[in-house]
XYZ file of N, CA, C and O in Angstrom:
220
model
N 8.646 8.163 5.228
C 7.703 7.192 4.676
C 6.424 7.966 4.268
O 5.847 8.653 5.082
N 6.022 7.856 3.007
C 4.867 8.517 2.506
C 3.605 7.775 2.863
O 3.598 6.747 3.533
N 2.553 8.308 2.356
C 1.189 7.747 2.565
C 1.143 6.280 2.067
O 0.583 5.420 2.696
N 1.772 6.046 0.890
C 1.707 4.706 0.315
C 2.508 3.690 1.217
O 2.082 2.571 1.390
N 3.597 4.126 1.740
C 4.385 3.291 2.639
C 3.652 2.933 3.907
O 3.700 1.803 4.400
N 2.945 3.920 4.439
C 2.155 3.697 5.656
C 1.030 2.724 5.341
O 0.709 1.845 6.162
N 0.434 2.883 4.193
C -0.674 1.995 3.773
C -0.180 0.552 3.664
O -0.846 -0.361 4.149
N 0.981 0.378 3.075
C 1.547 -0.954 2.931
C 1.901 -1.543 4.306
O 1.654 -2.709 4.541
N 2.468 -0.729 5.141
C 2.820 -1.162 6.485
C 1.606 -1.592 7.331
O 1.593 -2.630 7.978
N 0.593 -0.768 7.247
C -0.641 -1.054 7.952
C -1.272 -2.354 7.451
O -1.734 -3.180 8.231
N -1.210 -2.540 6.143
C -1.740 -3.751 5.536
C -0.978 -4.967 6.020
O -1.554 -6.061 6.258
N 0.331 -4.846 6.070
C 1.162 -5.995 6.495
C 0.856 -6.390 7.924
O 0.760 -7.565 8.263
N 0.635 -5.403 8.783
C 0.300 -5.667 10.186
C -1.046 -6.391 10.242
O -1.196 -7.420 10.936
N -2.056 -5.885 9.486
C -3.333 -6.520 9.441
C -3.248 -7.979 8.907
O -3.897 -8.901 9.514
N -2.494 -8.159 7.873
C -2.342 -9.501 7.316
C -1.711 -10.444 8.348
O -2.197 -11.585 8.553
N -0.693 -10.010 9.008
C -0.003 -10.820 10.016
C -0.920 -11.157 11.173
O -0.943 -12.303 11.623
N -1.664 -10.175 11.647
C -2.619 -10.441 12.738
C -3.703 -11.393 12.290
O -4.076 -12.280 13.069
N -4.146 -11.237 11.075
C -5.128 -12.174 10.521
C -4.619 -13.592 10.477
O -5.366 -14.551 10.835
N -3.371 -13.741 10.062
C -2.781 -15.077 10.012
C -2.651 -15.644 11.449
O -2.950 -16.842 11.659
N -2.170 -14.792 12.388
C -1.941 -15.265 13.774
C -3.265 -15.694 14.436
O -3.254 -16.624 15.258
N -4.323 -15.015 14.163
C -5.588 -15.253 14.832
C -6.510 -16.162 14.005
O -7.572 -16.541 14.506
N -6.118 -16.469 12.801
C -6.998 -17.339 11.966
C -8.173 -16.538 11.385
O -9.140 -17.130 10.905
N -8.043 -15.222 11.381
C -9.117 -14.362 10.873
C -8.883 -14.088 9.370
O -8.081 -13.255 9.009
N -9.561 -14.852 8.543
C -9.344 -14.746 7.080
C -9.725 -13.390 6.541
O -9.111 -12.870 5.601
N -10.765 -12.789 7.099
C -11.197 -11.460 6.651
C -10.121 -10.422 6.877
O -9.874 -9.611 5.999
N -9.601 -10.413 8.063
C -8.547 -9.432 8.407
C -7.323 -9.689 7.526
O -6.678 -8.730 7.061
N -6.965 -10.920 7.302
C -5.841 -11.257 6.444
C -6.046 -10.730 5.036
O -5.188 -10.134 4.445
N -7.281 -10.912 4.494
C -7.614 -10.418 3.168
C -7.616 -8.924 3.115
O -7.098 -8.318 2.125
N -8.119 -8.252 4.147
C -8.085 -6.792 4.186
C -6.648 -6.307 4.194
O -6.365 -5.285 3.547
N -5.804 -6.932 4.910
C -4.394 -6.569 4.950
C -3.725 -6.666 3.577
O -3.008 -5.752 3.178
N -4.023 -7.711 2.873
C -3.458 -7.898 1.563
C -3.976 -6.828 0.630
O -3.257 -6.284 -0.194
N -5.272 -6.494 0.741
C -5.880 -5.459 -0.088
C -5.214 -4.064 0.204
O -4.967 -3.321 -0.721
N -5.010 -3.778 1.477
C -4.408 -2.526 1.820
C -2.951 -2.438 1.280
O -2.527 -1.316 0.824
N -2.253 -3.532 1.310
C -0.900 -3.515 0.750
C -0.953 -3.269 -0.743
O -0.109 -2.508 -1.289
N -1.892 -3.855 -1.439
C -2.035 -3.661 -2.860
C -2.380 -2.191 -3.165
O -1.848 -1.624 -4.101
N -3.254 -1.646 -2.384
C -3.593 -0.196 -2.509
C -2.348 0.665 -2.375
O -2.137 1.636 -3.127
N -1.527 0.351 -1.400
C -0.291 1.129 -1.153
C 0.625 1.025 -2.335
O 1.274 2.005 -2.732
N 0.737 -0.164 -2.935
C 1.602 -0.362 -4.072
C 1.102 0.399 -5.295
O 1.901 1.021 -6.041
N -0.174 0.439 -5.493
C -0.773 1.187 -6.610
C -0.524 2.671 -6.416
O -0.124 3.401 -7.335
N -0.720 3.156 -5.193
C -0.508 4.578 -4.864
C 0.947 4.921 -5.103
O 1.285 5.993 -5.659
N 1.855 4.061 -4.670
C 3.296 4.279 -4.824
C 3.649 4.396 -6.343
O 4.373 5.273 -6.738
N 3.074 3.503 -7.161
C 3.321 3.552 -8.578
C 2.763 4.836 -9.195
O 3.428 5.475 -10.043
N 1.582 5.249 -8.767
C 1.002 6.529 -9.286
C 1.895 7.718 -8.869
O 2.134 8.623 -9.655
N 2.436 7.654 -7.652
C 3.275 8.775 -7.189
C 4.562 8.835 -8.010
O 5.023 9.904 -8.386
N 5.109 7.666 -8.318
C 6.345 7.621 -9.135
C 6.071 8.143 -10.548
O 6.883 8.895 -11.090
N 4.925 7.761 -11.110
C 4.600 8.248 -12.458
C 4.407 9.747 -12.458
O 4.847 10.451 -13.390
N 3.726 10.272 -11.461
C 3.482 11.715 -11.333
C 4.808 12.450 -11.228
O 5.012 13.482 -11.852
N 5.728 11.915 -10.391
C 7.047 12.544 -10.260
C 7.838 12.550 -11.566
O 8.464 13.538 -11.913
N 7.743 11.441 -12.284
C 8.445 11.331 -13.588
C 7.886 12.362 -14.533
O 8.645 13.004 -15.285
N 6.625 12.539 -14.569
C 5.982 13.537 -15.495
C 6.410 14.931 -15.090
O 6.625 15.785 -15.974
N 6.476 15.224 -13.790
C 6.916 16.532 -13.329
C 8.339 16.830 -13.775
O 8.636 17.930 -14.237
N 9.212 15.832 -13.708
C 10.597 16.007 -14.101
C 10.699 16.239 -15.599
O 11.542 17.039 -16.080
N 9.858 15.590 -16.396
C 9.934 15.769 -17.852
C 9.402 17.133 -18.279
O 9.837 17.681 -19.297
N 8.460 17.671 -17.536
C 7.869 18.958 -17.961
C 8.735 20.142 -17.560
O 8.493 21.242 -18.039
N 9.733 19.940 -16.750
C 10.562 21.056 -16.342
C 11.883 21.010 -17.031
O 12.607 20.468 -17.479
């Protein structure tokens, strides 16, 4: 699991805890962290594709 996967997992945990405790801020932070992880994952995939094309 790369950095993006860990970011998404951490965000999911925060979101779940926020839901369970009624903490809207923690829930929102969790969703934001998951989104960051997804963006990072997309960037990593694009970078890998460019590396494959250049070789």
